[in-house]
JSON list of C-alpha atoms in Angstrom, two decimals:
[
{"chain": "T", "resi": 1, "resn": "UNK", "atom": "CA", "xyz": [59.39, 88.91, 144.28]},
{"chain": "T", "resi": 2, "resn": "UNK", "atom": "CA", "xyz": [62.81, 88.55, 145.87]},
{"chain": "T", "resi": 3, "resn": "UNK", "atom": "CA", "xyz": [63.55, 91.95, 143.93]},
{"chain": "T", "resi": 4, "resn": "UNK", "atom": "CA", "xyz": [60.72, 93.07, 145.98]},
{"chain": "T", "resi": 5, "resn": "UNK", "atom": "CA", "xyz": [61.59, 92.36, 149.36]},
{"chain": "T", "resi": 6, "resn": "UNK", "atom": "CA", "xyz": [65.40, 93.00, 149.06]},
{"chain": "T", "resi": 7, "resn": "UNK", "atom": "CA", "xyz": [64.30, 96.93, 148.08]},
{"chain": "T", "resi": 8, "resn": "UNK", "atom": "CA", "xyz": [62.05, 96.84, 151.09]},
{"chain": "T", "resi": 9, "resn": "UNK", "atom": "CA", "xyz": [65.14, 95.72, 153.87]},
{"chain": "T", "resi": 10, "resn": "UNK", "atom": "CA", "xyz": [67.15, 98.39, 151.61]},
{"chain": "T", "resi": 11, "resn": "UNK", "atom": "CA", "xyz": [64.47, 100.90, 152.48]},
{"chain": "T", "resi": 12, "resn": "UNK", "atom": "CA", "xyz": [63.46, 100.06, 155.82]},
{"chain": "T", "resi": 13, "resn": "UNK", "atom": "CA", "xyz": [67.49, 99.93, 156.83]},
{"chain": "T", "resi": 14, "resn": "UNK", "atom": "CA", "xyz": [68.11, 102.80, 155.60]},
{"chain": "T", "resi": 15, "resn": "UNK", "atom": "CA", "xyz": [65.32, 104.54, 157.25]},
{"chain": "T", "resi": 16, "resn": "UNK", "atom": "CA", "xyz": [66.50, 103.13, 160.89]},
{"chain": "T", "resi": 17, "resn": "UNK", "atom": "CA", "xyz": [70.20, 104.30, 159.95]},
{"chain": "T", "resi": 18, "resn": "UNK", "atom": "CA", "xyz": [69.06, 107.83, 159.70]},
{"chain": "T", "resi": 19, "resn": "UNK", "atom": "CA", "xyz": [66.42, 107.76, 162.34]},
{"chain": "T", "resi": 20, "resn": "UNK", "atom": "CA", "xyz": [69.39, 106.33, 164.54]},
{"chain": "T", "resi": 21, "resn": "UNK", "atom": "CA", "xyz": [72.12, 109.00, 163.03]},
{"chain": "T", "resi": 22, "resn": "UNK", "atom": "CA", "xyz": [69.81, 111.94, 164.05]},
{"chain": "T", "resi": 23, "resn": "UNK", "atom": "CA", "xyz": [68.31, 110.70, 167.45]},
{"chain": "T", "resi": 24, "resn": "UNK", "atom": "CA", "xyz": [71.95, 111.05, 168.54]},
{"chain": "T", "resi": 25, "resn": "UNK", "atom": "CA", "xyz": [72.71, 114.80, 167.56]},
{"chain": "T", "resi": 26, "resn": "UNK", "atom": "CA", "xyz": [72.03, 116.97, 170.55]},
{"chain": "T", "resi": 27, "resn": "UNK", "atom": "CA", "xyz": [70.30, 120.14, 169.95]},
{"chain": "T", "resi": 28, "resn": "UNK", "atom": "CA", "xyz": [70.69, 122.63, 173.23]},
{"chain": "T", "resi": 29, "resn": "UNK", "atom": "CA", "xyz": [67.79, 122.92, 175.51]},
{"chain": "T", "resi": 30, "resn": "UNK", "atom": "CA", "xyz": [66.92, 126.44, 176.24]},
{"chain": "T", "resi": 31, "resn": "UNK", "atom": "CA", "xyz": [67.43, 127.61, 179.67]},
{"chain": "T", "resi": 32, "resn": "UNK", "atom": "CA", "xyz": [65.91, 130.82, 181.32]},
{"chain": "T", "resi": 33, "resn": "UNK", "atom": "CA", "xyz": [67.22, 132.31, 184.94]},
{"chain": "T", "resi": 34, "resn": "UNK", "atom": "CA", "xyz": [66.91, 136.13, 186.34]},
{"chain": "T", "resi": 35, "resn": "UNK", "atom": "CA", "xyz": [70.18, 138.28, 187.63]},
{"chain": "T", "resi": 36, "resn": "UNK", "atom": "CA", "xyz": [70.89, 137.57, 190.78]},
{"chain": "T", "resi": 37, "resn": "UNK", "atom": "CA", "xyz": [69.52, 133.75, 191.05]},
{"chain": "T", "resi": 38, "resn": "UNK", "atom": "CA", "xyz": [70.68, 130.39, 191.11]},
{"chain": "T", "resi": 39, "resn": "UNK", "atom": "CA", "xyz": [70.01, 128.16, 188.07]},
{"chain": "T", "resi": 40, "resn": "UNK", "atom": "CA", "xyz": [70.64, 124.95, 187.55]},
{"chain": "T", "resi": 41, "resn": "UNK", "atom": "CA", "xyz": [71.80, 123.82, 184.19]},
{"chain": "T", "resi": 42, "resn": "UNK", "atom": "CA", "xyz": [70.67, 119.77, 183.22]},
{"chain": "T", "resi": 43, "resn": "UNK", "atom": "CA", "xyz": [73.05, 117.04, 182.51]},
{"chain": "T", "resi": 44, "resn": "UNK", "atom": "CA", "xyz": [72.26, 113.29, 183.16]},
{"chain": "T", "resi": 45, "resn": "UNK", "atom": "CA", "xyz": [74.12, 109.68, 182.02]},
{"chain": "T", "resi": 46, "resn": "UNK", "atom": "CA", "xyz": [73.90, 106.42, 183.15]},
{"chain": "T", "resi": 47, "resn": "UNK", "atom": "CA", "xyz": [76.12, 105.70, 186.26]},
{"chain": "T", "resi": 48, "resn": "UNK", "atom": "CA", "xyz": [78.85, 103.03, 185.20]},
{"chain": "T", "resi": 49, "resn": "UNK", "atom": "CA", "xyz": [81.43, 103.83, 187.89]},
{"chain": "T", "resi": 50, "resn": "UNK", "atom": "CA", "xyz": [82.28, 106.86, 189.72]},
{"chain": "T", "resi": 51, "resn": "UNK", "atom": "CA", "xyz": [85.87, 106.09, 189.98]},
{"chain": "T", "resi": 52, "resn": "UNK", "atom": "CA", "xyz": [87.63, 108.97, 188.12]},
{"chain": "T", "resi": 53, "resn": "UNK", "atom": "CA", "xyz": [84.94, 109.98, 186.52]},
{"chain": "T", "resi": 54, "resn": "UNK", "atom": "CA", "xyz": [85.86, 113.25, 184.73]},
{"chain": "T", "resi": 55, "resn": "UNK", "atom": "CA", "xyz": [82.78, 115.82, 184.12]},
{"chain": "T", "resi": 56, "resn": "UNK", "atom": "CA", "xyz": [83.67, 119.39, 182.37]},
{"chain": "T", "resi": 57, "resn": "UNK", "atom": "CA", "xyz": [81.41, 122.51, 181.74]},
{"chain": "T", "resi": 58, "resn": "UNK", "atom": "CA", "xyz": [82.50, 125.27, 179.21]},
{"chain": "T", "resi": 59, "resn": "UNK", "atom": "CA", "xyz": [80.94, 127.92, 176.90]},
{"chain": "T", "resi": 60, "resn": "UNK", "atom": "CA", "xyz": [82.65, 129.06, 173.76]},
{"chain": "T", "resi": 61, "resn": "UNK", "atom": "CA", "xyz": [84.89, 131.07, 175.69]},
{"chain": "T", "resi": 62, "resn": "UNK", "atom": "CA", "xyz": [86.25, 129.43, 178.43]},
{"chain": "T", "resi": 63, "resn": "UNK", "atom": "CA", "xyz": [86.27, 127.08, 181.01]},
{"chain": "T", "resi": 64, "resn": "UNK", "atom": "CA", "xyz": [83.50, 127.08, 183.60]},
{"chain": "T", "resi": 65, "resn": "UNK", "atom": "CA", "xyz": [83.85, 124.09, 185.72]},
{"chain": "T", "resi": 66, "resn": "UNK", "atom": "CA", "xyz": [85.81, 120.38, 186.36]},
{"chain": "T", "resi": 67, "resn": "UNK", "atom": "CA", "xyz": [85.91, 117.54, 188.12]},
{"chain": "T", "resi": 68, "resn": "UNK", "atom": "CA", "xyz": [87.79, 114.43, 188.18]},
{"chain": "T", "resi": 69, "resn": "UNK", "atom": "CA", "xyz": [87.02, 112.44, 191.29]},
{"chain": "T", "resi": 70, "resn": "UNK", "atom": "CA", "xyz": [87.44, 114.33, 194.44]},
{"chain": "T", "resi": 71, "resn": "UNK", "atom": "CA", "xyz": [89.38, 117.23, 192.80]},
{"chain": "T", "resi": 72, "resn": "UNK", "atom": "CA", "xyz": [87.54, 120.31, 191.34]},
{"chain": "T", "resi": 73, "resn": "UNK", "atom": "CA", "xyz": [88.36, 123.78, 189.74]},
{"chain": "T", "resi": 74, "resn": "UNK", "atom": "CA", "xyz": [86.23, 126.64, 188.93]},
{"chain": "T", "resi": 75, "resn": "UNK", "atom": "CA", "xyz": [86.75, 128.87, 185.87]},
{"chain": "T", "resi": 76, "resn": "UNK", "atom": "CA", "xyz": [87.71, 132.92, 185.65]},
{"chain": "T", "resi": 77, "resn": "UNK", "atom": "CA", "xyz": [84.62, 134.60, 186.80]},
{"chain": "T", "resi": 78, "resn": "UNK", "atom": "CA", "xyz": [82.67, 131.22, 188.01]},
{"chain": "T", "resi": 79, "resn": "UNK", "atom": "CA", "xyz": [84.58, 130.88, 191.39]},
{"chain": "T", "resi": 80, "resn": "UNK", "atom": "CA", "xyz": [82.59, 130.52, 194.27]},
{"chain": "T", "resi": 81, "resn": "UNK", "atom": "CA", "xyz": [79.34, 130.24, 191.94]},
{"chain": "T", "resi": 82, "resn": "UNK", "atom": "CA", "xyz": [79.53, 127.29, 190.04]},
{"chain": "T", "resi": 83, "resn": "UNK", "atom": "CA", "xyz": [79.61, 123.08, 191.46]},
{"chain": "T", "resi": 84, "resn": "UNK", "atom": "CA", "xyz": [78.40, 120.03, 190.18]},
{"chain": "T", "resi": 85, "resn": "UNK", "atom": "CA", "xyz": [77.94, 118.71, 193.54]},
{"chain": "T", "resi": 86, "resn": "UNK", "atom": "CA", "xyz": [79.42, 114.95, 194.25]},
{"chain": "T", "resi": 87, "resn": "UNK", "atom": "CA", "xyz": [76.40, 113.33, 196.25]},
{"chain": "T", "resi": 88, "resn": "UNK", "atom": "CA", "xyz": [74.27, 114.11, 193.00]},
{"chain": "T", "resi": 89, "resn": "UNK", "atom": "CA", "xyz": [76.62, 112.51, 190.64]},
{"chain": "T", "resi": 90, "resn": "UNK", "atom": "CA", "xyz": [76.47, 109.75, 192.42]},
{"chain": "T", "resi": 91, "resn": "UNK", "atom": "CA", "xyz": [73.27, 109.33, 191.02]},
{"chain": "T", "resi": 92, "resn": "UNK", "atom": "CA", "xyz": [73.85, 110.18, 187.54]},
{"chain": "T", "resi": 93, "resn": "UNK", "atom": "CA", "xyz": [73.04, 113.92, 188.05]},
{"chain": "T", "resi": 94, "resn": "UNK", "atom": "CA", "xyz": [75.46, 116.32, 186.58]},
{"chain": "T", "resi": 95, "resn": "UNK", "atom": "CA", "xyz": [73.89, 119.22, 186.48]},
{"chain": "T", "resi": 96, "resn": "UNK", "atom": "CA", "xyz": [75.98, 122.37, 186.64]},
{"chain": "T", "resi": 97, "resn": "UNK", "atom": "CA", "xyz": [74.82, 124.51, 189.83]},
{"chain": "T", "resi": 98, "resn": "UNK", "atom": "CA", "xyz": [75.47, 128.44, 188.70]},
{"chain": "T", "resi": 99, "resn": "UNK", "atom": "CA", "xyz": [74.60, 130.82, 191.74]},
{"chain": "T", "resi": 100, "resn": "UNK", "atom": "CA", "xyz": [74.46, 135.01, 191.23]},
{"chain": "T", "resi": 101, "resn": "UNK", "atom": "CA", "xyz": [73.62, 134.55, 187.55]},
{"chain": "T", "resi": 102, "resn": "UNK", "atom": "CA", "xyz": [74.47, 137.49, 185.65]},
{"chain": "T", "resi": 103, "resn": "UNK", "atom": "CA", "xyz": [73.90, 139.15, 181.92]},
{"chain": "T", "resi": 104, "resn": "UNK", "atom": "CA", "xyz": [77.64, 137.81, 181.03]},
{"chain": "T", "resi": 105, "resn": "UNK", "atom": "CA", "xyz": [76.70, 134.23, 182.02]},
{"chain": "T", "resi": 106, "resn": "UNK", "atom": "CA", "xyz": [74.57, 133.89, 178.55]},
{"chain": "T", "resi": 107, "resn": "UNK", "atom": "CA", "xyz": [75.42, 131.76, 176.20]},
{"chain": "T", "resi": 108, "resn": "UNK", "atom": "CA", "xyz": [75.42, 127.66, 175.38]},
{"chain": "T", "resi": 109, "resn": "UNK", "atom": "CA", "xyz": [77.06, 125.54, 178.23]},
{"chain": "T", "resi": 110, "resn": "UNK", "atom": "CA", "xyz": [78.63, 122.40, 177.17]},
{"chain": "T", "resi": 111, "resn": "UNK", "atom": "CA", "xyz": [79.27, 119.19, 179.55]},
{"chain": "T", "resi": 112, "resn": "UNK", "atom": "CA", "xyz": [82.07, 116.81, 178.75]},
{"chain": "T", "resi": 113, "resn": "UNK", "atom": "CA", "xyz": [81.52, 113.53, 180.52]},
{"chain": "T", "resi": 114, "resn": "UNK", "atom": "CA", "xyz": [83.89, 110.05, 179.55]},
{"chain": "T", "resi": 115, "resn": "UNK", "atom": "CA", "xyz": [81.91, 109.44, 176.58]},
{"chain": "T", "resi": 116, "resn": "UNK", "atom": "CA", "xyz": [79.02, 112.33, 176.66]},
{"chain": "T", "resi": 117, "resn": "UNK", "atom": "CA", "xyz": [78.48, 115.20, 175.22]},
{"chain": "T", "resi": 118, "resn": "UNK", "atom": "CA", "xyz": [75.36, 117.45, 176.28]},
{"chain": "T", "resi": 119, "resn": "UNK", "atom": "CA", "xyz": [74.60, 121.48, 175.86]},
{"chain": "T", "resi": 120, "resn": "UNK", "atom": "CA", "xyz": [72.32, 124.06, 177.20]},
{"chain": "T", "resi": 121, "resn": "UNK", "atom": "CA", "xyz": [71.45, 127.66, 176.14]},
{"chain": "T", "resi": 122, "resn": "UNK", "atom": "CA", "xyz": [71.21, 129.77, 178.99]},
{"chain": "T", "resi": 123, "resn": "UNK", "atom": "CA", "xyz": [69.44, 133.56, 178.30]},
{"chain": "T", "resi": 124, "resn": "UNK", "atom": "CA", "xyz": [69.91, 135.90, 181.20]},
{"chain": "T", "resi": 125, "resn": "UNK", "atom": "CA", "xyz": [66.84, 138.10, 182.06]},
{"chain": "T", "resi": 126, "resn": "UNK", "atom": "CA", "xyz": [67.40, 141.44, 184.14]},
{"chain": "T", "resi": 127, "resn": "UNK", "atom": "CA", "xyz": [66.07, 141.48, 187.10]},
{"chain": "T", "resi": 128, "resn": "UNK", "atom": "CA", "xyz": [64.10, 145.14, 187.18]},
{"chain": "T", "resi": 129, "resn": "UNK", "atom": "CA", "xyz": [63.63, 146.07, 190.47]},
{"chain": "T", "resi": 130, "resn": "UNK", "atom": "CA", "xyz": [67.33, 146.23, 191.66]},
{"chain": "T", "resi": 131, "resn": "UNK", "atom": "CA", "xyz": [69.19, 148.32, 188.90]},
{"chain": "T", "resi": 132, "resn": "UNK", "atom": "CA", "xyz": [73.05, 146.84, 188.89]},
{"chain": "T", "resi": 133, "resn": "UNK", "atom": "CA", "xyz": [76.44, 148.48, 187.86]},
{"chain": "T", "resi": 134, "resn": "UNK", "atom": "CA", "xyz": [78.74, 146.34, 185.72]},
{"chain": "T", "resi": 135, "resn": "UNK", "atom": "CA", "xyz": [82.32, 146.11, 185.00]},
{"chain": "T", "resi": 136, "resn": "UNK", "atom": "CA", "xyz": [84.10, 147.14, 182.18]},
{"chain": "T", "resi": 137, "resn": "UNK", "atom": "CA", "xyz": [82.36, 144.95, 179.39]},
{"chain": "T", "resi": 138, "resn": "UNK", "atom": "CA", "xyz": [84.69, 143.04, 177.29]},
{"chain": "T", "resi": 139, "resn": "UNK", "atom": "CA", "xyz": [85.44, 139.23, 176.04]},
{"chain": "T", "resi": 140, "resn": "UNK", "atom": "CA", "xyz": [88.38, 137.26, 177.67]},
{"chain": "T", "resi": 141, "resn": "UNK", "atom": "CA", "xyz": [90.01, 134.99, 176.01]},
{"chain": "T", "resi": 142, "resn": "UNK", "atom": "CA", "xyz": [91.21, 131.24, 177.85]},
{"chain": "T", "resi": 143, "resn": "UNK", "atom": "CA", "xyz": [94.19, 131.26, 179.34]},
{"chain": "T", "resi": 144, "resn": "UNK", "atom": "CA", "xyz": [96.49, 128.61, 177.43]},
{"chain": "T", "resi": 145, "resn": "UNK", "atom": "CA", "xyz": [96.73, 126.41, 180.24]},
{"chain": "T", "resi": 146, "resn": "UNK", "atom": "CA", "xyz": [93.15, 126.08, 180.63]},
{"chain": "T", "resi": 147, "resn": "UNK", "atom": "CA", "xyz": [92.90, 125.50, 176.95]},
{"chain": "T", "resi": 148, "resn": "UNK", "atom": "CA", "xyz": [95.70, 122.91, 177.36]},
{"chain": "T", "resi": 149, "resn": "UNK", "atom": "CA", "xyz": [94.60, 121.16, 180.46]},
{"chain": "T", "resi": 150, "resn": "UNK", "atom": "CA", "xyz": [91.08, 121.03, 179.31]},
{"chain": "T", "resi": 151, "resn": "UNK", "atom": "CA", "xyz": [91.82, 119.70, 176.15]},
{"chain": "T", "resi": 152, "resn": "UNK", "atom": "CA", "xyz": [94.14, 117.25, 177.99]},
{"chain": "T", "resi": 153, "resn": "UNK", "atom": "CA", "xyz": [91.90, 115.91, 180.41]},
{"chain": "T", "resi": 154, "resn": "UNK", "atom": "CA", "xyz": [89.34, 115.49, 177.72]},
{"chain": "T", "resi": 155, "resn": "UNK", "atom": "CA", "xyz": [91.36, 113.65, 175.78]},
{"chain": "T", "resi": 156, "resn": "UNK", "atom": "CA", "xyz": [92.86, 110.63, 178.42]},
{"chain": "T", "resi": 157, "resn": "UNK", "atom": "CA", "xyz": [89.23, 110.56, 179.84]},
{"chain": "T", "resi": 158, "resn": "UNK", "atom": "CA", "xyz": [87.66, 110.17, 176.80]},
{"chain": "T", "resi": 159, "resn": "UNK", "atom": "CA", "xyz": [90.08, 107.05, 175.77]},
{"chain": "T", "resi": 160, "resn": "UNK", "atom": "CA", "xyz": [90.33, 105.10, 179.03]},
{"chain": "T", "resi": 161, "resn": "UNK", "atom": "CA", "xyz": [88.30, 102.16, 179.24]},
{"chain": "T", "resi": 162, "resn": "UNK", "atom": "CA", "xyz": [85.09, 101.66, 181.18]},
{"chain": "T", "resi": 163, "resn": "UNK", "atom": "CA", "xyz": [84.42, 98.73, 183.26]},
{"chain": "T", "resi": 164, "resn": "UNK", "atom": "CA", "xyz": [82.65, 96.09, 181.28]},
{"chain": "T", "resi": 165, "resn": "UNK", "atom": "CA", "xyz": [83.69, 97.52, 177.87]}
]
């Protein structure tokens, strides 16, 4: 009997460990916008305290958007498109803001938040009725710095301590 029960807890604790494990990995959610519009790309967490809170968006490539606090900077090709605006993360809401969406915005978004992790696939869909001239098409790599100062800020936000911890 007590062989029994002690291979039940086994079971049933190992069940919940997995169940736990895999509710945690993040699979992107798929995003849709047309060339030429805004879209808004989702990110939420629990407000804790928005004293130097640090927030980052990125693709594979390169950096798209930061913020720590008051201070902000916009990637190569995102400037003047792309905010996480502070009133809304003020209410948990960081949700990247990308205006004039075009076909070389496509791709999965990541946001880095103090302790958060989130990503979103955005596919681009032309917009038929006005025909558009690109640039030369191509891939950019990062600039080091932005590699460096990204990584950086990831880094000493990710191991300062939260209030309450």
């Amino acid at each position: 009997m007590c062989t029994q029960n002690l291979r039940d807890y086994s079971t049933k604790l190992l069940s919940f460990l997995l169940t736990s494990w895999f509710s945690n990995v993040a699979v992107p959610q798929s995003i849709s916008a047309r060339e030429g519009f805004t879209v808004v790309l989702p990110c939420e967490f629990k407000v804790i305290s928005l004293q130097r809170l640090y927030v980052g968006w990125r693709t594979d490539q390169k950096v798209v958007f930061m913020r720590l606090g008051n201070d902000s900077f916009q990637g190569e090709g995102y400037e003047g498109r792309v905010d996480v605006p502070e009133d809304e993360m003020r209410k948990g809401n960081c949700s990247l803001v990308l205006k004039n969406v075009s076909a070389s915005d496509a791709g999965i978004y990541r946001s880095y938040l103090k302790r958060f992790t989130q990503s979103v696939e955005l596919s681009v869909d032309e917009t038929p009725e006005i025909p558009s001239v690109t640039g030369e098409a191509g891939m950019n790599s990062p600039h080091p710095l932005e590699i460096v100062l990204s990584l950086l800020a990831f880094l000493l936000y990710s191991f300062m301590p939260v209030a309450g911890d």
